[in-house]
Amino acid sequence: MIGGFLDILGPEAPRWRAKMRRRRYGRDEVVFHEGDPGDTLHVIEKGRVLVEITTTIGDVAALSVRGPGEVIGELALVGDGRRTASVTALEPTETLSLTQGMLEDLRTTDASVDRYLVELLAEKLAETMAQLMEVLFVPVESRILRVVDRLATSFDEGQTPIVIRVRQEDIAAMAGTRRQTANRPLKAAEAKGAVRIGRGRVEVIDRELLRKLGR
């Protein structure tokens, strides 16, 4: 993960931070909807959000979880102005939002902002390509456990177990499969002591074992 957005602003960060609007979202509250006009970029300060898209047949599929320090909503500001995904708070979440006008001011006065945006988009493209390669070439059982391992990074607060507050159907979607398929490898990993499954959550007890099972 590249450095945080505010980090690149250096001594100017406090001034720009004061201009940004703080927004607060409760659990399950929508930050923005896919297809909405997009005129703000959000920097997540606290909490985590779920990024979802609507498929061509109308299903909603989870793509990823984003947490503190990460940026959401940037594509609408550098693309056609429409949100390419929906974002919902998984827990109480706070963001700092930057309007398109403010971003344009930053881009014209600080070349590092453009470099950051290019690196951010390249990083997310690489993530998408890696996920596509997994769907094509990695067995579904391993994909599920790898998704859980990646989510453990997002939810890691320095304690064991790592509590991942994401539903099984969303974990399945991130792995390119259905909930029924995801349940089997999760149950197997639970039986071996790597994870514990709860309602709307998965707890990672032994991450090294989880990674071994996901190979």
GROMACS .gro file of C-alpha atoms in nm:
model
  215
    1MET     CA    1   0.000   0.000   0.000
    2ILE     CA    2   0.140   0.339  -0.096
    3GLY     CA    3   0.159   0.610   0.168
    4GLY     CA    4  -0.144   0.801   0.289
    5PHE     CA    5  -0.283   1.091   0.090
    6LEU     CA    6  -0.216   1.351   0.358
    7ASP     CA    7   0.142   1.227   0.403
    8ILE     CA    8   0.242   1.350   0.058
    9LEU     CA    9   0.140   1.707   0.139
   10GLY     CA   10   0.415   1.742   0.397
   11PRO     CA   11   0.409   2.074   0.587
   12GLU     CA   12   0.096   2.177   0.394
   13ALA     CA   13  -0.105   1.883   0.530
   14PRO     CA   14  -0.251   2.066   0.836
   15ARG     CA   15  -0.375   2.354   0.617
   16TRP     CA   16  -0.545   2.123   0.368
   17ARG     CA   17  -0.676   1.900   0.644
   18ALA     CA   18  -0.851   2.202   0.796
   19LYS     CA   19  -1.024   2.266   0.462
   20MET     CA   20  -1.147   1.909   0.422
   21ARG     CA   21  -1.494   1.820   0.547
   22ARG     CA   22  -1.523   1.554   0.815
   23ARG     CA   23  -1.803   1.308   0.750
   24ARG     CA   24  -1.933   1.042   0.988
   25TYR     CA   25  -2.117   0.723   0.890
   26GLY     CA   26  -2.290   0.467   1.108
   27ARG     CA   27  -2.265   0.094   1.053
   28ASP     CA   28  -2.435  -0.009   0.725
   29GLU     CA   29  -2.472   0.355   0.620
   30VAL     CA   30  -2.403   0.421   0.252
   31VAL     CA   31  -2.113   0.656   0.173
   32PHE     CA   32  -2.210   0.674  -0.194
   33HIS     CA   33  -2.396   0.469  -0.454
   34GLU     CA   34  -2.265   0.328  -0.781
   35GLY     CA   35  -2.370   0.557  -1.065
   36ASP     CA   36  -2.405   0.867  -0.847
   37PRO     CA   37  -2.235   1.187  -0.964
   38GLY     CA   38  -1.899   1.200  -0.791
   39ASP     CA   39  -1.747   1.530  -0.685
   40THR     CA   40  -1.557   1.430  -0.370
   41LEU     CA   41  -1.265   1.209  -0.276
   42HIS     CA   42  -1.270   1.052   0.071
   43VAL     CA   43  -0.972   0.973   0.293
   44ILE     CA   44  -1.073   0.717   0.556
   45GLU     CA   45  -0.962   0.831   0.901
   46LYS     CA   46  -1.143   0.574   1.112
   47GLY     CA   47  -1.341   0.259   1.045
   48ARG     CA   48  -1.374   0.036   0.740
   49VAL     CA   49  -1.595   0.031   0.434
   50LEU     CA   50  -1.712  -0.232   0.188
   51VAL     CA   51  -1.677  -0.161  -0.184
   52GLU     CA   52  -1.943  -0.327  -0.405
   53ILE     CA   53  -2.052  -0.326  -0.769
   54THR     CA   54  -2.369  -0.435  -0.947
   55THR     CA   55  -2.317  -0.709  -1.203
   56THR     CA   56  -2.472  -0.717  -1.551
   57ILE     CA   57  -2.743  -0.952  -1.421
   58GLY     CA   58  -2.829  -0.728  -1.127
   59ASP     CA   59  -2.644  -0.909  -0.848
   60VAL     CA   60  -2.442  -0.706  -0.598
   61ALA     CA   61  -2.085  -0.830  -0.559
   62ALA     CA   62  -1.832  -0.723  -0.295
   63LEU     CA   63  -1.492  -0.619  -0.430
   64SER     CA   64  -1.283  -0.514  -0.132
   65VAL     CA   65  -1.261  -0.361   0.212
   66ARG     CA   66  -1.087  -0.026   0.266
   67GLY     CA   67  -0.967   0.109   0.598
   68PRO     CA   68  -0.781   0.392   0.772
   69GLY     CA   69  -0.546   0.590   0.550
   70GLU     CA   70  -0.697   0.458   0.228
   71VAL     CA   71  -0.868   0.666  -0.038
   72ILE     CA   72  -1.210   0.600  -0.194
   73GLY     CA   73  -1.396   0.782  -0.468
   74GLU     CA   74  -1.094   0.895  -0.667
   75LEU     CA   75  -1.204   0.731  -0.994
   76ALA     CA   76  -1.504   0.961  -1.033
   77LEU     CA   77  -1.275   1.264  -1.007
   78VAL     CA   78  -1.030   1.150  -1.274
   79GLY     CA   79  -1.282   0.962  -1.492
   80ASP     CA   80  -1.629   1.041  -1.627
   81GLY     CA   81  -1.761   1.185  -1.300
   82ARG     CA   82  -1.978   0.888  -1.199
   83ARG     CA   83  -1.921   0.654  -0.906
   84THR     CA   84  -1.799   0.318  -1.035
   85ALA     CA   85  -1.893   0.131  -0.717
   86SER     CA   86  -2.106   0.160  -0.404
   87VAL     CA   87  -1.939   0.206  -0.066
   88THR     CA   88  -2.099   0.116   0.268
   89ALA     CA   89  -1.962   0.152   0.621
   90LEU     CA   90  -1.896  -0.182   0.790
   91GLU     CA   91  -1.858  -0.009   1.127
   92PRO     CA   92  -1.871   0.351   1.255
   93THR     CA   93  -1.652   0.533   1.005
   94GLU     CA   94  -1.509   0.882   0.965
   95THR     CA   95  -1.368   1.030   0.646
   96LEU     CA   96  -1.214   1.356   0.535
   97SER     CA   97  -1.359   1.460   0.201
   98LEU     CA   98  -1.190   1.669  -0.065
   99THR     CA   99  -1.394   1.834  -0.340
  100GLN     CA  100  -1.298   1.811  -0.704
  101GLY     CA  101  -1.210   2.180  -0.706
  102MET     CA  102  -0.977   2.137  -0.410
  103LEU     CA  103  -0.814   1.838  -0.574
  104GLU     CA  104  -0.757   2.033  -0.895
  105ASP     CA  105  -0.595   2.313  -0.694
  106LEU     CA  106  -0.365   2.061  -0.532
  107ARG     CA  107  -0.276   1.899  -0.864
  108THR     CA  108  -0.174   2.233  -1.015
  109THR     CA  109   0.036   2.340  -0.717
  110ASP     CA  110   0.194   2.010  -0.610
  111ALA     CA  111   0.321   1.757  -0.867
  112SER     CA  112   0.341   1.488  -0.598
  113VAL     CA  113  -0.041   1.477  -0.589
  114ASP     CA  114  -0.056   1.369  -0.955
  115ARG     CA  115   0.212   1.108  -0.890
  116TYR     CA  116   0.016   0.982  -0.592
  117LEU     CA  117  -0.304   0.948  -0.796
  118VAL     CA  118  -0.120   0.761  -1.073
  119GLU     CA  119   0.039   0.525  -0.819
  120LEU     CA  120  -0.296   0.476  -0.644
  121LEU     CA  121  -0.476   0.386  -0.967
  122ALA     CA  122  -0.189   0.158  -1.070
  123GLU     CA  123  -0.198  -0.017  -0.734
  124LYS     CA  124  -0.573  -0.078  -0.753
  125LEU     CA  125  -0.539  -0.204  -1.111
  126ALA     CA  126  -0.267  -0.445  -0.999
  127GLU     CA  127  -0.496  -0.569  -0.719
  128THR     CA  128  -0.776  -0.626  -0.969
  129MET     CA  129  -0.547  -0.813  -1.208
  130ALA     CA  130  -0.414  -1.031  -0.925
  131GLN     CA  131  -0.770  -1.118  -0.821
  132LEU     CA  132  -0.858  -1.202  -1.181
  133MET     CA  133  -0.557  -1.433  -1.209
  134GLU     CA  134  -0.661  -1.607  -0.888
  135VAL     CA  135  -1.015  -1.661  -1.019
  136LEU     CA  136  -0.875  -1.811  -1.340
  137PHE     CA  137  -0.598  -2.029  -1.202
  138VAL     CA  138  -0.635  -2.088  -0.826
  139PRO     CA  139  -0.876  -2.348  -0.680
  140VAL     CA  140  -1.178  -2.189  -0.516
  141GLU     CA  141  -1.093  -2.335  -0.172
  142SER     CA  142  -0.756  -2.159  -0.175
  143ARG     CA  143  -0.909  -1.837  -0.307
  144ILE     CA  144  -1.149  -1.817  -0.014
  145LEU     CA  145  -0.872  -1.856   0.242
  146ARG     CA  146  -0.652  -1.603   0.062
  147VAL     CA  147  -0.934  -1.349   0.072
  148VAL     CA  148  -0.967  -1.408   0.447
  149ASP     CA  149  -0.592  -1.356   0.486
  150ARG     CA  150  -0.606  -1.027   0.295
  151LEU     CA  151  -0.902  -0.914   0.504
  152ALA     CA  152  -0.706  -1.002   0.816
  153THR     CA  153  -0.454  -0.737   0.712
  154SER     CA  154  -0.733  -0.478   0.688
  155PHE     CA  155  -0.883  -0.572   1.025
  156ASP     CA  156  -0.558  -0.639   1.216
  157GLU     CA  157  -0.553  -0.426   1.532
  158GLY     CA  158  -0.258  -0.603   1.692
  159GLN     CA  159  -0.465  -0.857   1.881
  160THR     CA  160  -0.547  -1.225   1.841
  161PRO     CA  161  -0.792  -1.334   1.716
  162ILE     CA  162  -0.824  -1.088   1.429
  163VAL     CA  163  -1.196  -1.023   1.397
  164ILE     CA  164  -1.309  -0.977   1.036
  165ARG     CA  165  -1.657  -0.822   1.039
  166VAL     CA  166  -1.753  -0.926   0.687
  167ARG     CA  167  -2.033  -1.164   0.584
  168GLN     CA  168  -1.954  -1.497   0.420
  169GLU     CA  169  -2.140  -1.398   0.104
  170ASP     CA  170  -1.914  -1.093   0.070
  171ILE     CA  171  -1.602  -1.303   0.126
  172ALA     CA  172  -1.733  -1.539  -0.141
  173ALA     CA  173  -1.792  -1.254  -0.386
  174MET     CA  174  -1.437  -1.126  -0.336
  175ALA     CA  175  -1.317  -1.475  -0.428
  176GLY     CA  176  -1.541  -1.495  -0.733
  177THR     CA  177  -1.781  -1.757  -0.601
  178ARG     CA  178  -2.103  -1.810  -0.403
  179ARG     CA  179  -2.163  -1.834  -0.029
  180GLN     CA  180  -2.243  -2.205  -0.038
  181THR     CA  181  -1.906  -2.275  -0.197
  182ALA     CA  182  -1.721  -2.049   0.048
  183ASN     CA  183  -1.866  -2.220   0.353
  184ARG     CA  184  -1.689  -2.551   0.292
  185PRO     CA  185  -1.327  -2.429   0.303
  186LEU     CA  186  -1.409  -2.198   0.594
  187LYS     CA  187  -1.556  -2.489   0.790
  188ALA     CA  188  -1.250  -2.700   0.708
  189ALA     CA  189  -1.017  -2.421   0.824
  190GLU     CA  190  -1.224  -2.388   1.142
  191ALA     CA  191  -1.193  -2.760   1.211
  192LYS     CA  192  -0.813  -2.730   1.185
  193GLY     CA  193  -0.799  -2.434   1.422
  194ALA     CA  194  -0.710  -2.158   1.177
  195VAL     CA  195  -1.034  -1.960   1.205
  196ARG     CA  196  -1.356  -1.939   1.401
  197ILE     CA  197  -1.680  -1.862   1.219
  198GLY     CA  198  -1.948  -1.641   1.374
  199ARG     CA  199  -2.256  -1.457   1.256
  200GLY     CA  200  -2.141  -1.188   1.015
  201ARG     CA  201  -1.778  -1.239   1.106
  202VAL     CA  202  -1.474  -1.463   1.075
  203GLU     CA  203  -1.208  -1.467   1.347
  204VAL     CA  204  -0.853  -1.553   1.244
  205ILE     CA  205  -0.692  -1.753   1.524
  206ASP     CA  206  -0.377  -1.887   1.353
  207ARG     CA  207  -0.277  -1.677   1.054
  208GLU     CA  208   0.027  -1.883   0.961
  209LEU     CA  209  -0.190  -2.194   0.945
  210LEU     CA  210  -0.447  -2.002   0.743
  211ARG     CA  211  -0.180  -1.906   0.489
  212LYS     CA  212  -0.053  -2.262   0.474
  213LEU     CA  213  -0.404  -2.393   0.405
  214GLY     CA  214  -0.452  -2.129   0.135
  215ARG     CA  215  -0.149  -2.228  -0.071
   0.00000   0.00000   0.00000
